[in-house]
Amino acid sequence: MTKMNFQANKSYLSSSIAGIVCAALVFIFYIPLLDFEFVNWDDDVKVYNNIYIQKLDWAFVQWAFTEVYQASYHPLTWFSHALDYRLWGLNPLGHHLTNLVLHCLNVYLVFSFTAHLQLMVKLRQSTAGNDLANAPLLPLVAALLFGLHPTQVEAVAWVTARKDVLYTAFSLLSLIAYCRYVNMSQVRPAIFRLPFILSVFCFLCAVISKPAAIVLPVLFLVLDCYPGGRLRGRRLVVSLLLEKIPLLLIGAWITYMTIYAHLSSQQVLSGFDDVALPQRLFNACYFVSSYLQNVFLPINLTPFHPFSRTVHLTMGETFVAVMTVILITVLAIWCLRRATGFMMLWLFFLVGLLPTLGLVQAGQQLYADRYAYMANYAVYLLVAIAMLKVWQICSFRESAPYRIAYSFVIGILLALLLWQTQMQLRVWENGLSLWANVVDQKPQEVGPYKNYGNSLLMAGQYHEAAKSYMAGLELMPGEPDLLNNLAVAWLDLEDYKKAEGIAKHALRIYPSSARALNTLGEIMLHKGSYDESLQYFHRAIQREGLTYITAFNMSLVYEKLNDISNACRYLRQYVQISPSPEDGQEKLMTLACEKY
């Protein structure tokens, strides 16, 4: 057994260069990403307008580990963003580079994890699972599918999705360490061995990168069943469960922090009283089938799947989704003795998706490609096994035409896959490309029109922005953000009459709207009605406190009134609370020069 173990490890080490080559190919394929911008979808509040990540000091560490921000508790992810800010500032190239490097690392780790699974099957000396064990190219094919599939793009190209690529890296490291631990200890637990300690440590890093990693202990149990072969007898089962106690304690802590984060931010949109449990289970089946469909037919992918209080599925959609899950499960059970690996991969996929299947809905998203970033590995591995198995059958026939035809089909499918991945990558080039895609895919949703209008506004395309806001208002008349943004668009077009009328209409509908008050203050500032402008800004401060935008606007009003002392006072406050204080500092120096 020792000799076999040594030979297997030597073979793995000698072939690991293939994993590095896979990662390098993926990096080259994704190089266009480095020219992309931030997008106006959480990148603002979580990255470039997030003042907390701008100082990498002890105060930041305390904030990251003790505070909840944007309904999220993932301190290690915040640390990665803070490190990016320290190295790159607000240059999006550096932030995208970190995501890409993590993705390429994950490609290599997928290669390594697959090789470890093969080693576990060989050490088990079972005829079952030979498709997994006796395929030298399997890690290579699985890693390339993981790295280049279109459904992986969202987690890589979106800076805010850093948590997905980061937690996956630590999850894969934890799984690899656990595989090594199982290979060393074989059947009986030995939790003080270094691989187990490393596995627990990487699990801790994974859950503080993203709480979805909480399912790792269940995946460990799946590996214990197969290919670990450790479940032999009741006493041993109990010892294996006791072995997981450190992981369960970490899981209990992160569960508490996650629930606290969502409740404190009021981001749990619905509980069991809103949507009945059977309906939630039907929805979960629909999400599972949707993820599978996206893997096998990755067309019309969109990052925006908004949540509504009830998920309205037709009877046909519900039936197809539920039957898909049931049939695959029945097939996995039927193949349990002949191909145990199929059941293992099906469980890996389901368990990996479990935190995101909507049993407890948090946030505004129903489902998203990034949620399946790690779980999809099981499907890619299954596809890789099937591809190599078909090639093996063609080789057995010893007929060149079969191999040529199969190679041609695979080449065509691969070219289409890579083309679709490039198209999906281009969606994330900037906010304009992102929201143009979403508006095209979801024309009946209000949110995309607002975000698309905001992108157009930032690009200086004010007429087009106004059209986008008006299209959104046709779907939801009186929506406060759309009204306010439409007023801003007309303000930028210097049509002060229209801007004032729309902003006052928004204020009549929502008298407590600080945004409408701020907008009216800006309109009066441009009209030269400085006293009226100050009144609106003071009312806005009473509603939501002094924001950096209001502080800057107040300084402009006082500058127009030649009250340099108050102008400087508000500029100093702006510099203190603004995520980008440089323009305020420059303005402050100018005013100080004028004062003296």
Coordinates of C-alpha atoms in Angstrom, one line a residue:
M1 CA 0.0 0.0 0.0
T2 CA 2.8 2.4 0.9
K3 CA 4.6 1.7 -2.4
M4 CA 1.4 2.3 -4.3
N5 CA 0.8 5.5 -2.4
F6 CA 4.3 6.7 -3.3
Q7 CA 3.9 5.9 -7.0
A8 CA 0.5 7.6 -7.1
N9 CA 1.9 10.8 -5.4
K10 CA 4.9 10.7 -7.7
S11 CA 2.6 10.5 -10.7
Y12 CA 0.5 13.4 -9.4
L13 CA 3.6 15.6 -8.8
S14 CA 5.0 14.9 -12.3
S15 CA 1.7 15.8 -13.9
S16 CA 0.9 18.9 -11.9
I17 CA 2.6 21.0 -14.6
A18 CA -0.6 20.4 -16.6
G19 CA -2.5 22.2 -13.9
I20 CA -0.2 25.2 -14.2
V21 CA -0.6 25.1 -18.0
C22 CA -4.5 25.1 -17.6
A23 CA -4.3 28.1 -15.3
A24 CA -2.0 29.9 -17.7
L25 CA -4.4 29.2 -20.7
V26 CA -7.3 30.5 -18.7
F27 CA -5.4 33.7 -17.7
I28 CA -4.6 34.4 -21.4
F29 CA -8.2 33.8 -22.4
Y30 CA -9.4 36.3 -19.7
I31 CA -6.8 39.0 -20.4
P32 CA -9.5 41.4 -22.0
L33 CA -10.9 41.6 -18.4
L34 CA -8.0 43.8 -17.3
D35 CA -9.3 46.6 -19.5
F36 CA -12.8 46.5 -17.9
E37 CA -14.2 49.2 -15.6
F38 CA -16.1 49.0 -12.4
V39 CA -19.9 48.6 -12.9
N40 CA -22.6 50.5 -11.1
W41 CA -24.0 47.4 -9.4
D42 CA -22.6 47.1 -5.8
D43 CA -19.1 47.9 -7.0
D44 CA -19.9 51.5 -5.8
V45 CA -21.1 50.7 -2.3
K46 CA -18.7 47.8 -1.7
V47 CA -15.6 49.0 -3.4
Y48 CA -15.0 52.4 -4.9
N49 CA -17.3 54.4 -2.5
N50 CA -16.5 52.2 0.5
I51 CA -14.5 54.4 2.9
Y52 CA -13.9 51.5 5.3
I53 CA -11.5 49.6 2.9
Q54 CA -9.3 52.7 2.3
K55 CA -7.1 52.2 5.3
L56 CA -5.5 48.9 6.0
D57 CA -4.9 49.3 9.8
W58 CA -6.0 48.0 13.1
A59 CA -9.3 50.0 13.0
F60 CA -10.1 48.3 9.6
V61 CA -9.4 44.9 11.1
Q62 CA -11.8 45.7 14.0
W63 CA -14.4 46.9 11.6
A64 CA -14.1 43.9 9.3
F65 CA -14.4 41.3 12.0
T66 CA -17.0 43.0 14.3
E67 CA -19.3 45.0 12.0
V68 CA -21.9 44.1 9.5
Y69 CA -21.8 46.1 6.2
Q70 CA -24.3 45.9 3.4
A71 CA -26.0 42.9 5.0
S72 CA -22.7 41.0 4.7
Y73 CA -20.3 39.4 7.1
H74 CA -17.2 38.3 5.2
P75 CA -14.1 39.9 6.8
L76 CA -11.6 38.1 4.6
T77 CA -13.2 39.4 1.5
W78 CA -13.1 42.9 2.9
F79 CA -9.4 42.4 3.6
S80 CA -8.8 41.4 0.0
H81 CA -10.6 44.6 -1.2
A82 CA -8.6 46.7 1.3
L83 CA -5.3 45.1 0.1
D84 CA -6.3 45.9 -3.5
Y85 CA -7.0 49.5 -2.6
R86 CA -3.6 49.8 -0.8
L87 CA -1.9 48.4 -3.9
W88 CA -4.0 49.9 -6.8
G89 CA -6.1 52.6 -5.4
L90 CA -9.3 52.9 -7.5
N91 CA -7.7 51.6 -10.7
P92 CA -10.1 48.8 -11.8
L93 CA -7.2 46.9 -13.5
G94 CA -5.8 45.8 -10.1
H95 CA -9.2 44.7 -8.7
H96 CA -10.0 42.7 -11.8
L97 CA -6.5 41.2 -11.8
T98 CA -7.0 39.9 -8.3
N99 CA -10.3 38.2 -9.3
L100 CA -8.6 36.7 -12.4
V101 CA -5.6 35.4 -10.4
L102 CA -7.9 33.8 -7.9
H103 CA -9.9 32.2 -10.7
C104 CA -6.7 30.8 -12.3
L105 CA -5.7 29.5 -8.8
N106 CA -9.1 27.8 -8.6
V107 CA -8.5 26.2 -12.0
Y108 CA -5.2 24.7 -10.7
L109 CA -6.9 23.6 -7.5
V110 CA -9.7 21.9 -9.4
F111 CA -7.0 20.0 -11.3
S112 CA -5.3 19.1 -8.0
F113 CA -8.6 18.1 -6.3
T114 CA -9.6 15.9 -9.2
A115 CA -6.2 14.2 -9.1
H116 CA -6.7 13.6 -5.3
L117 CA -10.1 12.1 -6.0
Q118 CA -8.5 9.7 -8.5
L119 CA -5.9 8.8 -5.9
M120 CA -8.6 8.1 -3.3
V121 CA -10.4 5.7 -5.8
K122 CA -7.1 3.9 -6.5
L123 CA -6.2 3.5 -2.8
R124 CA -9.7 2.1 -2.2
Q125 CA -8.9 -0.7 -4.8
S126 CA -12.5 -0.9 -6.0
T127 CA -13.6 -1.7 -9.5
A128 CA -16.4 0.8 -9.1
G129 CA -15.4 4.3 -10.2
N130 CA -12.7 3.2 -12.7
D131 CA -14.0 5.9 -15.0
L132 CA -12.8 8.4 -12.4
A133 CA -9.6 6.6 -11.5
N134 CA -8.1 5.5 -14.8
A135 CA -8.2 8.6 -16.9
P136 CA -5.0 10.6 -16.9
L137 CA -6.6 13.5 -18.8
L138 CA -9.5 13.8 -16.5
P139 CA -8.1 16.5 -14.2
L140 CA -7.0 18.5 -17.3
V141 CA -10.4 18.4 -19.0
A142 CA -12.3 19.1 -15.7
A143 CA -10.0 22.1 -14.9
L144 CA -10.4 23.6 -18.4
L145 CA -14.2 23.3 -18.3
F146 CA -14.2 24.9 -14.9
G147 CA -12.0 27.8 -16.1
L148 CA -13.6 28.5 -19.5
H149 CA -17.3 27.8 -19.2
P150 CA -19.6 30.8 -19.8
T151 CA -21.4 30.4 -16.4
Q152 CA -18.1 31.1 -14.6
V153 CA -17.7 34.5 -16.1
E154 CA -19.9 36.4 -13.6
A155 CA -17.9 35.4 -10.6
V156 CA -14.6 36.4 -12.3
A157 CA -15.6 39.6 -14.2
W158 CA -17.6 41.3 -11.4
V159 CA -15.3 42.8 -8.8
T160 CA -18.1 42.6 -6.1
A161 CA -18.2 38.8 -6.7
R162 CA -14.7 38.6 -5.1
K163 CA -16.2 36.5 -2.3
D164 CA -17.2 33.7 -4.7
V165 CA -13.7 33.2 -6.2
L166 CA -12.1 33.7 -2.8
Y167 CA -14.2 31.3 -0.8
T168 CA -13.9 28.7 -3.6
A169 CA -10.1 28.9 -3.4
F170 CA -10.2 28.2 0.3
S171 CA -12.9 25.5 0.0
L172 CA -10.9 23.6 -2.6
L173 CA -7.8 23.9 -0.4
S174 CA -9.8 22.5 2.5
L175 CA -11.1 19.6 0.3
I176 CA -7.6 18.8 -1.0
A177 CA -6.3 18.8 2.6
Y178 CA -9.1 16.6 3.7
C179 CA -8.4 14.1 0.8
R180 CA -4.8 13.9 1.9
Y181 CA -6.0 13.3 5.5
V182 CA -8.3 10.5 4.4
N183 CA -5.5 8.9 2.3
M184 CA -3.2 9.1 5.3
S185 CA -5.6 7.9 8.0
Q186 CA -7.5 5.5 5.7
V187 CA -10.4 4.5 8.0
R188 CA -9.9 5.6 11.6
P189 CA -10.0 9.4 12.4
A190 CA -6.7 11.0 13.4
I191 CA -7.7 14.7 13.7
F192 CA -4.3 15.9 15.0
R193 CA -2.6 15.1 11.8
L194 CA -1.4 18.2 9.8
P195 CA -3.7 17.7 6.8
F196 CA -6.8 17.7 9.0
I197 CA -5.7 20.8 10.8
L198 CA -5.0 22.5 7.5
S199 CA -8.4 21.5 6.3
V200 CA -10.1 23.1 9.3
F201 CA -8.1 26.2 9.0
C202 CA -9.0 26.6 5.3
F203 CA -12.6 25.9 6.1
L204 CA -12.5 28.8 8.6
C205 CA -10.9 31.1 5.9
A206 CA -13.6 29.9 3.5
V207 CA -16.6 30.8 5.7
I208 CA -15.2 34.2 6.6
S209 CA -14.8 34.8 2.8
K210 CA -18.4 33.8 2.2
P211 CA -20.7 31.9 4.6
A212 CA -21.9 29.6 1.7
A213 CA -18.8 27.5 2.5
I214 CA -20.7 26.3 5.6
V215 CA -21.7 23.2 3.6
L216 CA -18.1 21.9 3.5
P217 CA -18.5 19.5 6.4
V218 CA -21.4 17.8 4.5
L219 CA -19.1 17.5 1.5
F220 CA -16.5 15.8 3.7
L221 CA -19.1 13.3 4.8
V222 CA -19.9 12.7 1.1
L223 CA -16.1 12.0 0.5
D224 CA -16.1 9.7 3.6
C225 CA -18.8 7.6 1.9
Y226 CA -17.2 7.7 -1.5
P227 CA -14.4 7.5 -2.6
G228 CA -13.1 7.4 1.0
G229 CA -14.9 4.2 2.0
R230 CA -14.7 5.2 5.7
L231 CA -18.3 4.4 6.8
R232 CA -17.9 0.9 8.1
G233 CA -19.9 0.1 11.2
R234 CA -21.9 2.2 13.7
R235 CA -19.0 2.9 16.0
L236 CA -16.9 4.2 13.2
V237 CA -19.7 6.4 11.9
V238 CA -20.0 8.0 15.3
S239 CA -16.3 8.7 15.4
L240 CA -16.4 10.3 12.0
L241 CA -19.2 12.6 13.2
L242 CA -17.3 13.5 16.3
E243 CA -14.3 14.2 14.0
K244 CA -16.4 17.0 12.4
I245 CA -17.1 18.8 15.7
P246 CA -14.5 21.6 15.1
L247 CA -16.1 22.2 11.8
L248 CA -19.6 22.3 13.2
L249 CA -18.6 24.8 15.9
I250 CA -17.2 27.1 13.2
G251 CA -20.3 26.5 11.2
A252 CA -22.6 27.4 14.1
W253 CA -20.7 30.7 14.7
I254 CA -20.8 31.8 11.0
T255 CA -24.5 30.8 10.8
Y256 CA -25.2 33.1 13.8
M257 CA -23.2 36.0 12.2
T258 CA -25.0 35.5 8.9
I259 CA -28.4 35.6 10.4
Y260 CA -27.5 38.6 12.5
A261 CA -26.1 40.4 9.4
H262 CA -29.3 39.9 7.4
L263 CA -31.7 40.7 10.2
S264 CA -29.8 43.8 11.2
S265 CA -29.9 45.0 7.6
Q266 CA -33.5 43.8 7.0
Q267 CA -32.3 41.8 4.0
V268 CA -34.2 38.6 4.7
L269 CA -37.1 39.3 2.3
S270 CA -39.3 36.4 3.2
G271 CA -39.7 33.7 5.7
F272 CA -41.8 30.6 5.8
D273 CA -44.9 32.7 6.5
D274 CA -44.6 34.4 3.1
V275 CA -44.0 31.4 0.9
A276 CA -45.1 28.0 1.9
L277 CA -42.5 25.3 2.3
P278 CA -43.8 23.1 -0.6
Q279 CA -43.5 26.2 -2.9
R280 CA -40.0 26.8 -1.7
L281 CA -39.1 23.2 -2.5
F282 CA -40.6 23.5 -5.9
N283 CA -38.6 26.8 -6.4
A284 CA -35.4 25.0 -5.3
C285 CA -36.0 22.3 -7.9
Y286 CA -36.5 25.0 -10.5
F287 CA -33.2 26.7 -9.5
V288 CA -31.3 23.3 -9.7
S289 CA -32.7 22.6 -13.1
S290 CA -31.9 26.1 -14.2
Y291 CA -28.3 25.8 -13.2
L292 CA -28.1 22.5 -15.1
Q293 CA -29.7 24.1 -18.1
N294 CA -27.1 26.9 -18.0
V295 CA -24.3 24.4 -18.0
F296 CA -25.5 22.4 -20.9
L297 CA -27.1 25.2 -22.9
P298 CA -25.3 28.5 -21.8
I299 CA -27.3 31.0 -23.9
N300 CA -29.1 34.1 -22.9
L301 CA -27.2 34.3 -19.6
T302 CA -28.0 37.3 -17.5
P303 CA -26.7 38.3 -14.0
F304 CA -30.1 39.8 -13.0
H305 CA -32.8 37.5 -11.6
P306 CA -34.8 39.7 -9.2
F307 CA -36.8 38.3 -6.3
S308 CA -40.5 38.8 -6.0
R309 CA -42.6 38.0 -2.9
T310 CA -43.8 34.8 -4.6
V311 CA -42.1 33.0 -7.4
H312 CA -44.7 32.5 -10.1
L313 CA -43.9 29.3 -11.9
T314 CA -46.3 27.7 -14.3
M315 CA -47.5 24.2 -13.7
G316 CA -45.4 23.1 -16.6
E317 CA -42.2 24.7 -15.3
T318 CA -42.8 23.3 -11.8
F319 CA -43.5 19.8 -13.2
V320 CA -40.4 19.8 -15.5
A321 CA -38.1 21.1 -12.7
V322 CA -39.3 18.6 -10.1
M323 CA -39.2 15.7 -12.5
T324 CA -35.7 16.6 -13.6
V325 CA -34.4 16.5 -10.0
I326 CA -36.4 13.3 -9.2
L327 CA -35.2 11.5 -12.4
I328 CA -31.5 12.4 -11.8
T329 CA -31.8 11.3 -8.2
V330 CA -33.4 8.0 -9.2
L331 CA -30.7 7.4 -11.8
A332 CA -28.0 8.1 -9.3
I333 CA -29.5 5.6 -6.9
W334 CA -29.9 3.0 -9.7
C335 CA -26.2 3.5 -10.6
L336 CA -25.1 3.4 -7.0
R337 CA -23.3 0.0 -7.3
R338 CA -22.0 0.3 -10.8
A339 CA -21.0 4.0 -10.8
T340 CA -20.9 5.3 -7.2
G341 CA -19.1 8.4 -8.4
F342 CA -22.3 9.6 -10.1
M343 CA -24.1 9.7 -6.8
M344 CA -21.1 11.4 -5.2
L345 CA -21.1 14.1 -7.9
W346 CA -24.8 14.6 -7.7
L347 CA -24.7 15.1 -4.0
F348 CA -21.7 17.4 -4.3
F349 CA -23.7 19.6 -6.7
L350 CA -26.9 19.7 -4.6
V351 CA -25.0 20.3 -1.3
G352 CA -22.9 23.0 -2.9
L353 CA -26.1 24.8 -4.0
L354 CA -28.0 24.3 -0.8
P355 CA -27.3 27.8 0.8
T356 CA -28.6 29.5 -2.4
L357 CA -31.7 27.5 -3.2
G358 CA -34.1 30.0 -1.6
L359 CA -35.2 28.0 1.4
V360 CA -34.5 31.2 3.3
Q361 CA -34.4 34.1 0.8
A362 CA -31.9 36.9 1.5
G363 CA -31.2 39.8 -0.7
Q364 CA -32.7 40.8 -4.1
Q365 CA -31.5 37.9 -6.2
L366 CA -33.4 34.7 -6.9
Y367 CA -30.5 32.8 -8.3
A368 CA -27.3 33.7 -10.2
D369 CA -24.5 32.1 -12.1
R370 CA -22.0 33.1 -9.4
Y371 CA -23.9 31.1 -6.8
A372 CA -23.1 27.9 -8.7
Y373 CA -19.4 28.9 -9.3
M374 CA -18.1 26.1 -7.1
A375 CA -21.0 23.6 -7.2
N376 CA -20.8 23.4 -11.0
Y377 CA -17.5 21.7 -10.7
A378 CA -19.4 18.4 -10.1
V379 CA -21.2 18.8 -13.4
Y380 CA -18.0 19.7 -15.3
L381 CA -16.3 16.6 -13.8
L382 CA -19.2 14.4 -14.9
V383 CA -19.1 15.9 -18.4
A384 CA -15.3 15.3 -18.5
I385 CA -15.8 11.7 -17.5
A386 CA -18.4 11.2 -20.2
M387 CA -16.2 12.9 -22.9
L388 CA -13.3 10.6 -22.0
K389 CA -15.5 7.6 -21.8
V390 CA -16.9 8.2 -25.3
W391 CA -13.3 8.7 -26.6
Q392 CA -12.3 5.4 -25.0
I393 CA -15.2 3.6 -26.7
C394 CA -14.2 5.1 -30.1
S395 CA -10.6 3.9 -29.4
F396 CA -11.8 0.4 -28.7
R397 CA -13.4 0.2 -32.1
E398 CA -9.9 0.8 -33.6
S399 CA -11.6 2.9 -36.3
A400 CA -10.1 6.2 -37.4
P401 CA -13.4 7.6 -38.7
Y402 CA -15.1 7.3 -35.3
R403 CA -12.2 9.2 -33.6
I404 CA -12.1 11.8 -36.3
A405 CA -15.9 12.4 -36.2
Y406 CA -15.8 12.6 -32.4
S407 CA -12.9 15.0 -32.4
F408 CA -14.7 17.2 -35.0
V409 CA -17.8 17.3 -32.9
I410 CA -15.9 18.1 -29.7
G411 CA -13.9 20.8 -31.6
I412 CA -17.1 22.5 -32.8
L413 CA -18.7 22.4 -29.3
L414 CA -15.5 23.8 -27.8
A415 CA -15.3 26.6 -30.3
L416 CA -19.0 27.5 -29.6
L417 CA -18.4 27.4 -25.8
L418 CA -15.3 29.6 -26.0
W419 CA -17.2 32.1 -28.3
Q420 CA -20.1 32.2 -25.8
T421 CA -17.7 32.8 -22.9
Q422 CA -16.1 35.7 -24.7
M423 CA -19.5 37.2 -25.5
Q424 CA -20.5 36.8 -21.8
L425 CA -17.2 38.4 -20.7
R426 CA -18.0 41.4 -22.9
V427 CA -21.2 42.0 -21.0
W428 CA -19.1 43.0 -18.0
E429 CA -16.9 45.6 -19.8
N430 CA -18.7 48.5 -18.0
G431 CA -22.0 49.6 -16.6
L432 CA -23.4 50.5 -20.0
S433 CA -22.7 47.0 -21.5
L434 CA -24.0 45.3 -18.4
W435 CA -27.3 47.0 -18.1
A436 CA -27.9 47.2 -21.9
N437 CA -27.7 43.4 -21.7
V438 CA -30.0 43.1 -18.7
V439 CA -32.6 45.5 -20.2
D440 CA -32.6 43.4 -23.3
Q441 CA -33.0 40.2 -21.3
K442 CA -35.5 41.5 -18.7
P443 CA -37.5 44.2 -20.4
Q444 CA -40.4 44.0 -17.9
E445 CA -38.2 44.7 -14.8
V446 CA -37.9 48.2 -13.5
G447 CA -34.5 48.0 -11.8
P448 CA -32.4 47.5 -15.0
Y449 CA -33.9 50.7 -16.6
K450 CA -32.8 52.7 -13.5
N451 CA -29.3 51.2 -13.5
Y452 CA -28.9 51.6 -17.3
G453 CA -30.0 55.2 -17.0
N454 CA -27.5 55.8 -14.2
S455 CA -24.7 54.4 -16.5
L456 CA -25.8 56.6 -19.3
L457 CA -25.9 59.6 -16.9
M458 CA -22.3 58.9 -15.8
A459 CA -21.3 58.6 -19.5
G460 CA -22.8 62.0 -20.2
Q461 CA -25.5 60.6 -22.4
Y462 CA -28.3 62.6 -20.7
H463 CA -31.0 62.3 -23.3
E464 CA -30.6 58.5 -23.5
A465 CA -30.6 58.4 -19.7
A466 CA -33.9 60.3 -19.5
K467 CA -35.4 57.9 -22.0
S468 CA -34.3 54.9 -19.8
Y469 CA -35.8 56.5 -16.7
M470 CA -39.1 57.2 -18.5
A471 CA -39.2 53.6 -19.7
G472 CA -38.9 52.5 -16.2
L473 CA -41.6 54.9 -15.0
E474 CA -44.0 53.4 -17.6
L475 CA -43.6 50.1 -15.8
M476 CA -43.8 51.6 -12.3
P477 CA -45.2 55.2 -12.2
G478 CA -44.1 57.2 -9.2
E479 CA -41.0 55.1 -8.4
P480 CA -39.0 57.6 -6.3
D481 CA -35.5 56.8 -7.5
L482 CA -36.6 56.9 -11.2
L483 CA -38.3 60.3 -10.6
N484 CA -35.3 61.7 -8.8
N485 CA -32.8 60.5 -11.4
L486 CA -35.0 61.8 -14.2
A487 CA -34.9 65.2 -12.6
V488 CA -31.1 64.9 -12.4
A489 CA -31.0 64.1 -16.1
W490 CA -33.0 67.2 -17.0
L491 CA -30.8 69.2 -14.7
D492 CA -27.7 68.0 -16.6
L493 CA -29.5 69.0 -19.8
E494 CA -30.0 72.5 -18.2
D495 CA -33.8 72.2 -18.5
Y496 CA -34.3 73.5 -15.0
K497 CA -38.1 73.9 -15.4
K498 CA -38.6 70.2 -16.2
A499 CA -36.1 69.2 -13.5
E500 CA -37.8 71.3 -10.8
G501 CA -41.2 70.0 -11.8
I502 CA -40.2 66.4 -11.6
A503 CA -38.3 66.8 -8.4
K504 CA -41.2 68.6 -6.7
H505 CA -43.5 65.8 -7.9
A506 CA -41.3 63.2 -6.3
L507 CA -41.3 65.2 -3.1
R508 CA -45.1 65.4 -3.1
I509 CA -45.3 61.7 -3.4
Y510 CA -42.5 61.0 -0.8
P511 CA -42.2 64.1 1.5
S512 CA -39.4 62.5 3.5
S513 CA -37.2 61.9 0.5
A514 CA -33.8 63.3 1.2
R515 CA -32.7 62.6 -2.4
A516 CA -35.5 64.7 -3.8
L517 CA -34.5 67.5 -1.4
N518 CA -30.9 67.3 -2.4
T519 CA -31.9 67.4 -6.1
L520 CA -34.1 70.4 -5.6
G521 CA -31.2 72.1 -3.7
E522 CA -28.9 71.5 -6.7
I523 CA -31.5 72.8 -9.1
M524 CA -31.9 76.0 -7.1
L525 CA -28.1 76.3 -7.0
H526 CA -27.9 76.2 -10.8
K527 CA -30.8 78.7 -11.0
G528 CA -29.0 81.1 -8.7
S529 CA -31.6 80.8 -5.9
Y530 CA -29.0 80.3 -3.3
D531 CA -31.1 80.9 -0.2
E532 CA -33.7 78.5 -1.4
S533 CA -31.0 76.0 -2.2
L534 CA -29.7 76.2 1.3
Q535 CA -33.2 75.6 2.7
Y536 CA -33.5 72.4 0.7
F537 CA -30.0 71.2 1.7
H538 CA -30.8 71.8 5.4
R539 CA -34.0 69.9 5.1
A540 CA -32.1 67.0 3.5
I541 CA -29.6 67.0 6.4
Q542 CA -32.5 66.8 8.8
R543 CA -33.8 63.7 7.0
E544 CA -30.6 61.6 6.6
G545 CA -27.7 63.6 8.2
L546 CA -24.8 65.2 6.4
T547 CA -23.7 63.1 3.4
Y548 CA -20.6 63.9 1.4
I549 CA -22.7 65.0 -1.6
T550 CA -24.7 67.4 0.5
A551 CA -21.5 68.7 2.2
F552 CA -19.9 69.5 -1.2
N553 CA -23.1 71.1 -2.5
M554 CA -23.3 73.3 0.7
S555 CA -19.8 74.4 0.1
L556 CA -20.6 75.5 -3.4
V557 CA -23.6 77.5 -2.3
Y558 CA -21.6 79.3 0.4
E559 CA -18.8 80.0 -2.2
K560 CA -21.5 81.6 -4.4
L561 CA -22.6 83.7 -1.4
N562 CA -18.9 84.7 -0.8
D563 CA -19.1 83.0 2.7
I564 CA -15.7 81.4 2.4
S565 CA -15.5 80.4 6.0
N566 CA -18.6 78.2 5.8
A567 CA -17.6 77.0 2.4
C568 CA -14.3 75.8 3.8
R569 CA -16.1 74.3 6.8
Y570 CA -18.3 72.1 4.7
L571 CA -15.4 71.2 2.4
R572 CA -13.4 69.9 5.4
Q573 CA -16.4 67.8 6.3
Y574 CA -16.6 66.5 2.7
V575 CA -12.9 65.6 2.8
Q576 CA -13.5 63.6 6.0
I577 CA -16.5 61.5 4.8
S578 CA -16.0 61.3 1.0
P579 CA -14.6 58.1 -0.5
S580 CA -12.8 60.3 -3.0
P581 CA -11.7 63.4 -1.1
E582 CA -9.0 64.6 -3.6
D583 CA -11.3 67.0 -5.5
G584 CA -12.4 68.5 -2.1
Q585 CA -8.8 68.9 -0.9
E586 CA -7.9 70.7 -4.2
K587 CA -11.0 73.0 -3.9
L588 CA -10.2 73.6 -0.2
M589 CA -6.7 74.8 -1.1
T590 CA -8.2 77.1 -3.8
L591 CA -10.7 78.7 -1.4
A592 CA -8.0 79.1 1.3
C593 CA -5.8 81.0 -1.3
E594 CA -8.8 83.2 -2.1
K595 CA -9.5 83.8 1.5
Y596 CA -6.0 85.1 2.2

